Structures are given as C-alpha cells and as structure tokens.
XYZ file of C-alpha atoms in Angstrom:
489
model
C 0.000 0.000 0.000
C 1.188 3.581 -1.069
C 1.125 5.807 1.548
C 1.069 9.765 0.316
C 2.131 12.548 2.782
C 1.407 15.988 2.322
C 4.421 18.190 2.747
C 1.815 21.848 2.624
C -0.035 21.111 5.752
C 0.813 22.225 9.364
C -0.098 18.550 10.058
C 3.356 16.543 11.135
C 4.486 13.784 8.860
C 4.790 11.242 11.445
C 1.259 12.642 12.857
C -0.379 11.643 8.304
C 1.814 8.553 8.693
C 0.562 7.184 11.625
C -3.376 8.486 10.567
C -2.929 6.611 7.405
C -1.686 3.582 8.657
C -4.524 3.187 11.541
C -6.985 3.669 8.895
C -5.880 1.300 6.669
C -5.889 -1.510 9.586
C -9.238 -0.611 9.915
C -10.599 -0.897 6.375
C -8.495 -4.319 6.150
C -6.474 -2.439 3.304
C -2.935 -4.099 5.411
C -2.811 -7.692 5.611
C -2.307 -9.049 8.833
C -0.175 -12.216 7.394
C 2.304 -9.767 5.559
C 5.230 -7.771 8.419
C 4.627 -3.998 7.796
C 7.649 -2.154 5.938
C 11.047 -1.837 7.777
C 11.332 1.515 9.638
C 14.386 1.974 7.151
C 12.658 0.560 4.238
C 9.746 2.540 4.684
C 11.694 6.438 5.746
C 13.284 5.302 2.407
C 10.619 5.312 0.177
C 8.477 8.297 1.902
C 11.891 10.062 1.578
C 11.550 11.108 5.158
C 14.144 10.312 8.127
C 13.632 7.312 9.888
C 12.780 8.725 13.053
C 9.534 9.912 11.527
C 8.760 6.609 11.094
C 9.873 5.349 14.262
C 7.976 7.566 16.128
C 4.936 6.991 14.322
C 5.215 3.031 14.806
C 6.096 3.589 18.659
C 2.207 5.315 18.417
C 0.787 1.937 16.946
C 2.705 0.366 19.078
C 1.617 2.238 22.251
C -2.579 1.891 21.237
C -1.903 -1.372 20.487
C -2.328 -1.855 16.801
C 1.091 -2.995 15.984
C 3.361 -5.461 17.625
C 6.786 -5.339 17.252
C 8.749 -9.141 16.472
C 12.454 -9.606 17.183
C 14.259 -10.607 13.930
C 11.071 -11.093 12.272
C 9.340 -7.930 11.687
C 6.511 -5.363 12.404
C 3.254 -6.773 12.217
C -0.201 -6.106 12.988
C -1.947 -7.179 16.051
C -4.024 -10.329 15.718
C -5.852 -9.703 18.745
C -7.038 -5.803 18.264
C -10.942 -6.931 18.584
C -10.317 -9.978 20.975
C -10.618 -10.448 24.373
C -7.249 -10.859 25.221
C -5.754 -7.519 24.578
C -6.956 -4.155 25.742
C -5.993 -1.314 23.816
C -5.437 1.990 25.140
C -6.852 5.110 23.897
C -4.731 7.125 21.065
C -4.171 10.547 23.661
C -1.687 12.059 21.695
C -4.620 12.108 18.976
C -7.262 13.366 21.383
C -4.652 15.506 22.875
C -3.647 17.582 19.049
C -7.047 17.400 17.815
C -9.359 19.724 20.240
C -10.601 22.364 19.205
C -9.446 24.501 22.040
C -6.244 25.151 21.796
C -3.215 24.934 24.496
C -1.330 27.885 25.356
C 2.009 28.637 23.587
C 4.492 26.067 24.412
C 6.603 29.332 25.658
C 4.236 30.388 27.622
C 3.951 26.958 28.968
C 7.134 26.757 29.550
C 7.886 30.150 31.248
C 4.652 29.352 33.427
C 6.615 26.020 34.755
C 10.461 26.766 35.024
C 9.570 30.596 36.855
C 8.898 28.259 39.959
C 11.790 26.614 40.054
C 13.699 27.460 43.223
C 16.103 30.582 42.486
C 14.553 31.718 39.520
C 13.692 35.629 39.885
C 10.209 36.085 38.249
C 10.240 39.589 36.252
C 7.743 37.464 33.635
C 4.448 37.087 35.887
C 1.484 39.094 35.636
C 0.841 39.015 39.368
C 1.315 40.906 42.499
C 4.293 39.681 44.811
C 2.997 38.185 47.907
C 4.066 41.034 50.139
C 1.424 43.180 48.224
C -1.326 40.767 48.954
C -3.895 41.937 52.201
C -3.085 38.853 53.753
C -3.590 40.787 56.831
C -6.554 42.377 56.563
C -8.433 39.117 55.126
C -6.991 37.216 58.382
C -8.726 39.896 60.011
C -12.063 39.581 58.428
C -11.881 36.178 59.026
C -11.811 36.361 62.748
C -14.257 39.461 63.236
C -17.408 38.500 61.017
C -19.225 35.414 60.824
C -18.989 33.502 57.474
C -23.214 32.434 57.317
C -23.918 32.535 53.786
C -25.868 30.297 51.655
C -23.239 27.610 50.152
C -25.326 26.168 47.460
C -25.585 27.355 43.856
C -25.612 31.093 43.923
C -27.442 33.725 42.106
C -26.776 33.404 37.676
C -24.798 36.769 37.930
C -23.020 36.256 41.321
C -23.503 37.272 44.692
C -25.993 40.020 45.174
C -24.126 41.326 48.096
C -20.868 42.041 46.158
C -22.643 42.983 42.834
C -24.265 45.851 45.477
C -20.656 46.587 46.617
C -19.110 46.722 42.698
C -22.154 49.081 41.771
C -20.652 51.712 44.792
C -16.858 50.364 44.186
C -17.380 51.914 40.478
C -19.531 54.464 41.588
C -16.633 56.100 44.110
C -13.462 55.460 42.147
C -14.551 54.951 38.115
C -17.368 57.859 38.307
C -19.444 54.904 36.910
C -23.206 54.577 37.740
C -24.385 50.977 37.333
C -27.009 48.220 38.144
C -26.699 45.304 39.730
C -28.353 43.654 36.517
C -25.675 44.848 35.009
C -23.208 43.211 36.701
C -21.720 39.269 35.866
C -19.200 37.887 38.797
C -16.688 35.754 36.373
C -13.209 33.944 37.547
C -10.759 36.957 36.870
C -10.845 38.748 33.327
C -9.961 35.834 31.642
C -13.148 34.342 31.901
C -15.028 37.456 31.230
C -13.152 37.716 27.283
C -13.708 33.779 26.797
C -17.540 34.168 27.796
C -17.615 37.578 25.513
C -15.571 35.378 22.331
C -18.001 32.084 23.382
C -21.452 33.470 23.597
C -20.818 36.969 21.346
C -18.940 36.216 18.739
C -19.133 33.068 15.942
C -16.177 31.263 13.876
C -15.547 33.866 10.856
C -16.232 36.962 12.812
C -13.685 39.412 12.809
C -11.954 41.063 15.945
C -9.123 44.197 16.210
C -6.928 44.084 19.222
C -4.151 45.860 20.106
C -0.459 45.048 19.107
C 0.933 44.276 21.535
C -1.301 43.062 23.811
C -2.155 40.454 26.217
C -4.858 39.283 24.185
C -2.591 38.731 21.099
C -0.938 35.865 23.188
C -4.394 34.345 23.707
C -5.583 31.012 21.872
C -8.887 31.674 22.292
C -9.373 33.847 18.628
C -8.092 31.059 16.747
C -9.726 28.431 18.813
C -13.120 29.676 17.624
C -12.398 30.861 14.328
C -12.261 34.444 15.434
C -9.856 36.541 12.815
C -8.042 39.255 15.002
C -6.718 42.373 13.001
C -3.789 44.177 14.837
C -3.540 47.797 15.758
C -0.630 49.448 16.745
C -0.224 50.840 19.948
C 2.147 54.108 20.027
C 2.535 56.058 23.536
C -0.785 57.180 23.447
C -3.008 53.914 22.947
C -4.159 52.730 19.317
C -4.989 55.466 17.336
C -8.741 56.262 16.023
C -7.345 56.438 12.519
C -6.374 52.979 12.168
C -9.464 51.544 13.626
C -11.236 53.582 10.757
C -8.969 52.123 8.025
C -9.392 48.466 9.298
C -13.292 49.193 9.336
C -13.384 50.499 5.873
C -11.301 47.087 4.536
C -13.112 44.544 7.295
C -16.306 44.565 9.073
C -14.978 44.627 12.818
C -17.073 42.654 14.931
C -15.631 43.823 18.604
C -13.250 46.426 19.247
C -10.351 44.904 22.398
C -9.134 47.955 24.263
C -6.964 47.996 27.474
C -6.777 51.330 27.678
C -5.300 51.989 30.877
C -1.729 51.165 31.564
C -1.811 48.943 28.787
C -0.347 45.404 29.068
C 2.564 45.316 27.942
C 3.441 48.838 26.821
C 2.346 50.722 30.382
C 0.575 53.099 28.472
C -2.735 55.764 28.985
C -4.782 56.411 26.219
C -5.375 59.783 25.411
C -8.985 61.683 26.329
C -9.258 62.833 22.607
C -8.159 59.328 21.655
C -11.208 57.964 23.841
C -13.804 60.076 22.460
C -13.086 59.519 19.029
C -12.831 55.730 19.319
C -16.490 56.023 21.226
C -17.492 57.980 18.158
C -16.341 55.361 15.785
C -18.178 52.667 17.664
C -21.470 54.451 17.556
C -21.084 55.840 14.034
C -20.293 51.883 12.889
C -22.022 50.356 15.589
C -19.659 47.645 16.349
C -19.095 46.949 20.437
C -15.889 48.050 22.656
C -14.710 45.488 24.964
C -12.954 47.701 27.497
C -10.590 45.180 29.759
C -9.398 47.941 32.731
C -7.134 45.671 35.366
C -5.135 48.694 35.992
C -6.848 51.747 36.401
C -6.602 51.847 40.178
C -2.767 51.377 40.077
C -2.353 55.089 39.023
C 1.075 56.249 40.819
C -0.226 59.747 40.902
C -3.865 58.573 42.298
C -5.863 60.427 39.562
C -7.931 58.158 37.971
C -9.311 59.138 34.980
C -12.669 58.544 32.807
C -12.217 54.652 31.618
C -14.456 54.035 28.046
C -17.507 52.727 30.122
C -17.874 55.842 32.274
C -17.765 57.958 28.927
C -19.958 55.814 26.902
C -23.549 57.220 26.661
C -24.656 54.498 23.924
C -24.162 51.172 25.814
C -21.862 50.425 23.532
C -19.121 48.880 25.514
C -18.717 46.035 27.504
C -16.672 46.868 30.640
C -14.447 43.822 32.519
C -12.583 44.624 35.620
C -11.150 42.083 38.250
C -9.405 41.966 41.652
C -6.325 40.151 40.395
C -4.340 43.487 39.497
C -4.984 44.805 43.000
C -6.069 42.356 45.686
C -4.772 38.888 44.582
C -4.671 36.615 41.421
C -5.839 33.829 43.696
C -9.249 35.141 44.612
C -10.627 34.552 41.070
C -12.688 37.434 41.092
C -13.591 39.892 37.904
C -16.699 41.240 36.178
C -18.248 42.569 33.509
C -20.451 45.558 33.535
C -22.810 45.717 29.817
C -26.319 45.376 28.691
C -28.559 43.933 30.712
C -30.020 41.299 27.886
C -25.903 41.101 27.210
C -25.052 39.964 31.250
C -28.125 37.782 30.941
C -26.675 36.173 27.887
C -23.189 36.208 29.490
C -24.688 34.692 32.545
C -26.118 31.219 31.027
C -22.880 30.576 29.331
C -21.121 30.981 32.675
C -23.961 28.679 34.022
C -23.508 25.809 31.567
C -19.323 25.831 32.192
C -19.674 25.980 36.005
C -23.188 26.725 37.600
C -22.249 30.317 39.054
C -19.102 31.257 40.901
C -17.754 29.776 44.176
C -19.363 31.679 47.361
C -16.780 31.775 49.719
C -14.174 34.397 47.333
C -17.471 36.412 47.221
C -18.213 36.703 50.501
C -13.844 37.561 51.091
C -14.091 40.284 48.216
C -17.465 41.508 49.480
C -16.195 42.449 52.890
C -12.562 43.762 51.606
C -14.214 45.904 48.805
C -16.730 47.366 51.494
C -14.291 48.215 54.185
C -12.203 51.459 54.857
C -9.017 48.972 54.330
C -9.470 48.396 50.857
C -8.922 52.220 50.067
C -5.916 52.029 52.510
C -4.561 48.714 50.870
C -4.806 50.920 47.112
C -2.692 53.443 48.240
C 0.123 51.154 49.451
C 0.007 49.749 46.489
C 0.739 52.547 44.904
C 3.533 53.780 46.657
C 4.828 49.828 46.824
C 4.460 49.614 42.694
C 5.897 52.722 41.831
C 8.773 51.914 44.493
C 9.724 48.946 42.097
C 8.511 50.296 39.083
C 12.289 52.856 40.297
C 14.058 50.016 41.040
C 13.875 47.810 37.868
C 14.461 51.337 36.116
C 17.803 52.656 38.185
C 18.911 49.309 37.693
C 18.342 48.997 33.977
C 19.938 52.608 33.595
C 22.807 51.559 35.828
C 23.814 48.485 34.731
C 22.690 48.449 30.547
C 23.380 52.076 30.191
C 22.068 52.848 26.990
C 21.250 49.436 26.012
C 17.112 49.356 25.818
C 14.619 52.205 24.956
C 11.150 52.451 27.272
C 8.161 54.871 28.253
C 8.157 55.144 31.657
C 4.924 54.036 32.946
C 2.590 56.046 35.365
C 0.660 53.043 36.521
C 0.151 49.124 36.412
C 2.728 46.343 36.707
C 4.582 46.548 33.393
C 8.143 47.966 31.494
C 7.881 47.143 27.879
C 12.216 47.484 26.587
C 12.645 47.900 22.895
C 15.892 46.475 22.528
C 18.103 48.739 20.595
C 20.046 46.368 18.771
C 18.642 43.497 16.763
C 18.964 39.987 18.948
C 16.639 36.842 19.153
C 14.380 37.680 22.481
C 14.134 33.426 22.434
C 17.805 32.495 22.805
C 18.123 35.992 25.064
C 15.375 34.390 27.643
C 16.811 30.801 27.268
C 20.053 32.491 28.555
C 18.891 34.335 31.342
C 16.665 31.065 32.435
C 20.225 29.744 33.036
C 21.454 32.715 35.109
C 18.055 32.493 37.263
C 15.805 35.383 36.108
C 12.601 35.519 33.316
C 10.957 37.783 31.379
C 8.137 37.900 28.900
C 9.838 37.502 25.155
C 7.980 40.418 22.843
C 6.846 38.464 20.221
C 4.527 36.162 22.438
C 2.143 39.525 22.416
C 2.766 41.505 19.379
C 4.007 41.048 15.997
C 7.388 42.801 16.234
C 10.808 41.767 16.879
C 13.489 43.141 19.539
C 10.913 43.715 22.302
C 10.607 42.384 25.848
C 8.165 42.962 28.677
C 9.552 42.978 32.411
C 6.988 42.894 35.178
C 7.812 44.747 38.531
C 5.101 43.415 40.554
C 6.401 39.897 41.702
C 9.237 40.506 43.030
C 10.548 42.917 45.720
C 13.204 45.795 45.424
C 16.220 43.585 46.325
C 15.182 40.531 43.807
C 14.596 43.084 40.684
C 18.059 44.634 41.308
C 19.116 41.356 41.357
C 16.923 40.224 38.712
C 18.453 42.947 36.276
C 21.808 42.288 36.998
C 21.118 38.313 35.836
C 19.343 39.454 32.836
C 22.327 42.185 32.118
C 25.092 39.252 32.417
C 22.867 37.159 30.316
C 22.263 39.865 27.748
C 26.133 40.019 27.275
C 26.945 36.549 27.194
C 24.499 36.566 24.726
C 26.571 38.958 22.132
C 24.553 41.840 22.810
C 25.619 45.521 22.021
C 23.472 48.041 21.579
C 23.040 51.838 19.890
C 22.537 55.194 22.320
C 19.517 56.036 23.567
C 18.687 59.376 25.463
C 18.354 58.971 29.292
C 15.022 59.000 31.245
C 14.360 61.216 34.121
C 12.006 59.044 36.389
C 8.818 61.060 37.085
C-alpha cells in the first residue's frame, strides 16, 4: 500500500503517517499475514528520516495496533478486537485534535520553570505576595461570621458584592451601574472567553491591540475568530487605524486595554477615547474595554475609563481583583447590557453553575471596608517603588542598552531592545542565570521587544533580577546603539 504525505499542511508527517496507517488496519487495506515495511525501508521510500517513522510506529505500538517481532518484523496485532488484549486510547490524537487550543508552548514553559527554586520572576502578571492583604483578610476572618448560603448562587453572582461593585465603580470609576448589570466571572480571563463564546461566531472578525495580552491568547483562533492588529504608540491605538481596518473589514468587537496597557504601560489619550467612542457608535460595532489597571495610578488620579464615557451602551466593561487584591481570589466582572449579562450569565452557568461563594463573601467584605482604600494606596507607593528600582537598575547596569516609556501606573516595562537579537535564545540564557521575562513576540508582531513585570518581586530581587538578565544579555553577544536617558517622574 502507497502511503502519500502531504508536505503543505501544518499537520506533522509522522502525525499523516501514523493516521494513514490506523486507517488502513481498519478498512483491512494491510494484511495481517504480511510484516509492515522496515522503519528503514519505509523512511526510504516516503523520503523522510527514519525517526519519523519510528515515532509513528512507537504510536501503533503504544494503542496497540502494531506489535513489534524480534528478527522477524513489524506486524499487525491479531488480537485488536479480541478479548485478550486491551488497547489503550490514542491521547496524543485526542490531545492535538481539540478544538481549544493549548497555550504557547513558551508560555507553557515560562509558566513552569519561573517556579523553580532561584529563579527571579520579572515574567508574571501578578502581584508579589508582600502586596497581597493577607492581613486584613486574616482579620475579616476572625471578626465577622462567614453564614452565607453555600449552594448554587445567584446566575450573575452574589448580590451582596454585585451591590458593593455598583458603589466600588460608583466612588473610584465615576461609573453609575445596576446590579443587573453586573456578571461575577473567575478573573478577566473568563469574562473575554464568555464575551468570544457566547458573542462572537467562527468567521467573525476582531481588532486588538499590538501588543497586547490578548494577542498571546488562543482563544481567537480556537473559535475561528480573525483578530486584526492595531498598533499601539505612547498614546493607545490610534482612532485612525481603527477607521482604516473598518473600511477594509467589518470589525465585529473592538479589544481595548486602555489603561496602563499590558505590555506597553501606556494611557490612552482623552481625545483618543472620544473619538474611538465615536467610531463605535457611528459603525455600531461593540468596545470590549478590559481595565485591570486603572486603580494602580502612581499619581492617584484616575481618569474617565471608556464605560464611564460611553452614553450608547456600547461597551462592555471587565474589571477584576487580580491586578490589585490577589490573582488567587478569582474574582472579575463585567459591567454591559442587561439582555448582554443575561446572555453572558447562562454561558457561565452551563461551564460551572455560578461562581464559588466563599471568594465572594472575602471580596465583598474587603471591597466594602475602609481597608481596601488604605490597601490601594500602598500599592501605589509599593508599585511605583519597584517600578524605580527595575528602572535605576536597567539605567545603571545596561546604560544605553534598551529604549522604554516610563509608565505612570500598572505592573509593566515594555524594553525595545536597541540592537537586533533573538528575544528566544536571550530568555533561554537568562533562564540559566536564574531570572525571566516575557519575550515580545509572544504579544505583538514585532521583533526586539521584551516585557519585564515589577510586581512579583521585591526591590532587592529586581536589582538582582536585572543584573542576571544584564550578564545574560552580554553573554548573549549583545551591544546596543545610544539612547537618550530617562528622568524618572
């Protein structure tokens, strides 16, 4: 039997081989009597190395449909349908062929080897543990009584904390909302893989920003969502580009981050704002506004976010506690459209029948209480402490080596590296000298970029962090043009 590989496809040769050969067991096309071509004999003729086929025989091998002879051959398995042998199921099959698809292997990767001991974590996009109100949830703990309801809660989350969010918005985002209005998801990420599940269909066509968090996310392609890229310059994406890409595509949903963007750090402009609001009523597609940041201002001014400016209902606000309380409470929402948060709501239901009670009843109390204001303003003062550090000891020890914006706010430095250099082999280098960042081209399309975060880690481990990546940078072959100093601000 001839077996024809197709060279075009993303599909791996070993993955058509073995395909090909299971279904021909099936059909009966391959005698059992007759031994299966040698692995040499058969890389031969397919003109492929032999560990293609090896691998794709140790598959066969491993479900069962093959059974390897000593000095006699590769045959297949008499007993596939019998009693006598159980096969297993073909995982690696199951495994590639979802239609959900896994994270980068990168960002798998960086995910696993940052928590190895003695690795200094400038890559996470969470808050180090001395930022976290351990203290003041050990106190809530002791001084009210937990006596809530712990079956299935309410569709769109506690109604005691949706109250709380309505004033929480009300007092810092000059936002006026219902609690109707209001969905409790687990953290942000939830919230944009309801929005893509129950909003959007495979074909539709998205704009994010580049770079962006979201450009890293599977969850586009996993539905057939196409994502168009805008470019993000120090003042967010600009209005004119949105209004080219509408004129070429019919945009769908707008992604914004529009505060202290992730990666770049960067505020989008007022006039920016109103013209992008104008653009979404004038075309009538929907902004999804994702705002993790906006409390983090160093300054404490918080200005207008998209929602708070939007007189249309035209955008669909998600916030979350992970940027400012703790990643491991798992709580965010999103603020739209009543018949929108309804919709929202069931699709939430089907994937896991309403959120947890307990981290609603924690965030209820913390969000209501004169210590959550408190715990914002150390935060502050803690972020922007660090947010110094990692840039003293980038100016002190790469001189003029990277460019950056220095941002006012959030967690992140995004370094344009001023000299052209693989960000891959640079991270794989300073893995080995015990320190990680966030290659550039994981969230955006260009080269030479790479995103340090300042939250994780304390002043002492991102001065040390620096100097790991610095030694690592040179190693590495690294030199790098002049760039104008920064005055820290």
């Amino acid at each position: 039997m001839q077996f024809m590989l197709d060279r075009s496809i993303k599909k791996p040769i070993y993955r058509q081989l073995v395909e090909q050969i299971e279904n021909a067991i099936i059909s009966g096309d391959l005698s059992q009597d007759q031994p299966l071509p040698s692995e040499r004999e058969l890389a031969k003729n397919l003109q492929v190395n032999r560990s293609t086929v090896v691998t794709a025989y140790d598959e066969l091998e491993a479900v069962g449909l093959i059974v390897r002879k000593i000095g006699s051959g590769t045959y297949i398995n008499t007993d596939i349908w019998g009693l006598t042998h159980k096969r297993v199921p073909n995982w690696g099959r199951y495994v590639e062929d979802g239609s959900f698809l896994p994270n980068l292997p990168l960002v798998q990767k960086l995910r696993n080897e940052t928590e190895q001991k003695g690795v200094i974590n400038l890559s996470s996009g969470e808050l180090a543990t001395d930022l976290l109100p351990n203290v003041q949830f050990s106190r809530i703990l002791k001084e009210y009584a937990f006596d809530e309801h712990l079956g299935y809660d309410h569709p769109l989350g506690d109604a005691g904390l949706r109250e709380t969010i309505c004033k929480h918005m009300k007092t810092y985002k000059s936002m006026v909302v219902e609690p109707d209005s209001i969905l409790i998801t687990s953290g942000a990420q939830q919230a944009i893989h309801l929005i893509v599940q129950c909003l959007l269909k495979p074909g539709d066509t998205v704009a994010i920003e580049d770079p962006s968090y979201a450009f890293s996310l599977p969850i586009f392609q996993s539905f057939g969502v196409k994502t168009l890229l805008l470019p993000v310059d120090q003042h967010g994406v600009n209005p004119d580009d949105i209004e080219a890409l509408q004129r070429k595509h019919r945009i769908r949903m707008l992604f914004l981050n529009p505060d202290y963007q992730n990666p770049t750090g960067t505020k989008m402009s007022l006039e920016r704002r109103k013209r992008i609001l104008e653009l979404s009523s004038k075309h009538g597609f929907p902004i999804i506004e994702d705002d993790p940041y906006n409390l983090t201002s160093f300054d404490g001014c918080i200005g207008p976010t998209l929602k708070s400016m939007d007189d249309n209902d035209n955008v669909l606000y998600i916030s979350s506690l992970s940027k400012v309380v703790a990643s491991g409470l798992r709580i965010g929402w999103i603020i739209g459209p009543e018949k929108v948060i309804k919709r929202l709501s069931d699709g939430k239901q089907q994937i896991d029948f309403g959120h947890s009670v307990f981290p609603q009843w924690i965030a209820n109390q913390f969000l209501d209480s004169p210590q959550f204001d408190k715990h914002v303003s150390d935060l502050r003062i803690q972020l922007r402490e660090r947010r110094n550090a990692l840039i003293l000891a980038l100016d002190s020890l790469s001189k003029d080596e990277v460019t950056y914006l220095v941002p006012q706010g959030g967690i992140h430095l995004w370094c344009k590296m001023n000299h052209e250099i693989d960000e891959y082999k640079l991270l794989e280098e300073s893995m080995k000298k015990g320190v990680s960042f966030v290659p550039g081209r994981i969230m955006g399309s260009k080269n030479g970029y790479i995103r340090f975060t300042y939250g994780k880690g304390n002043v002492a481990s991102i001065k040390e962090g620096i100097s790991r990546f610095v030694y690592a940078l040179r190693n590495n072959g690294g030199m790098f043009e002049n760039v104008n100093s920064r005055e820290l601000q």
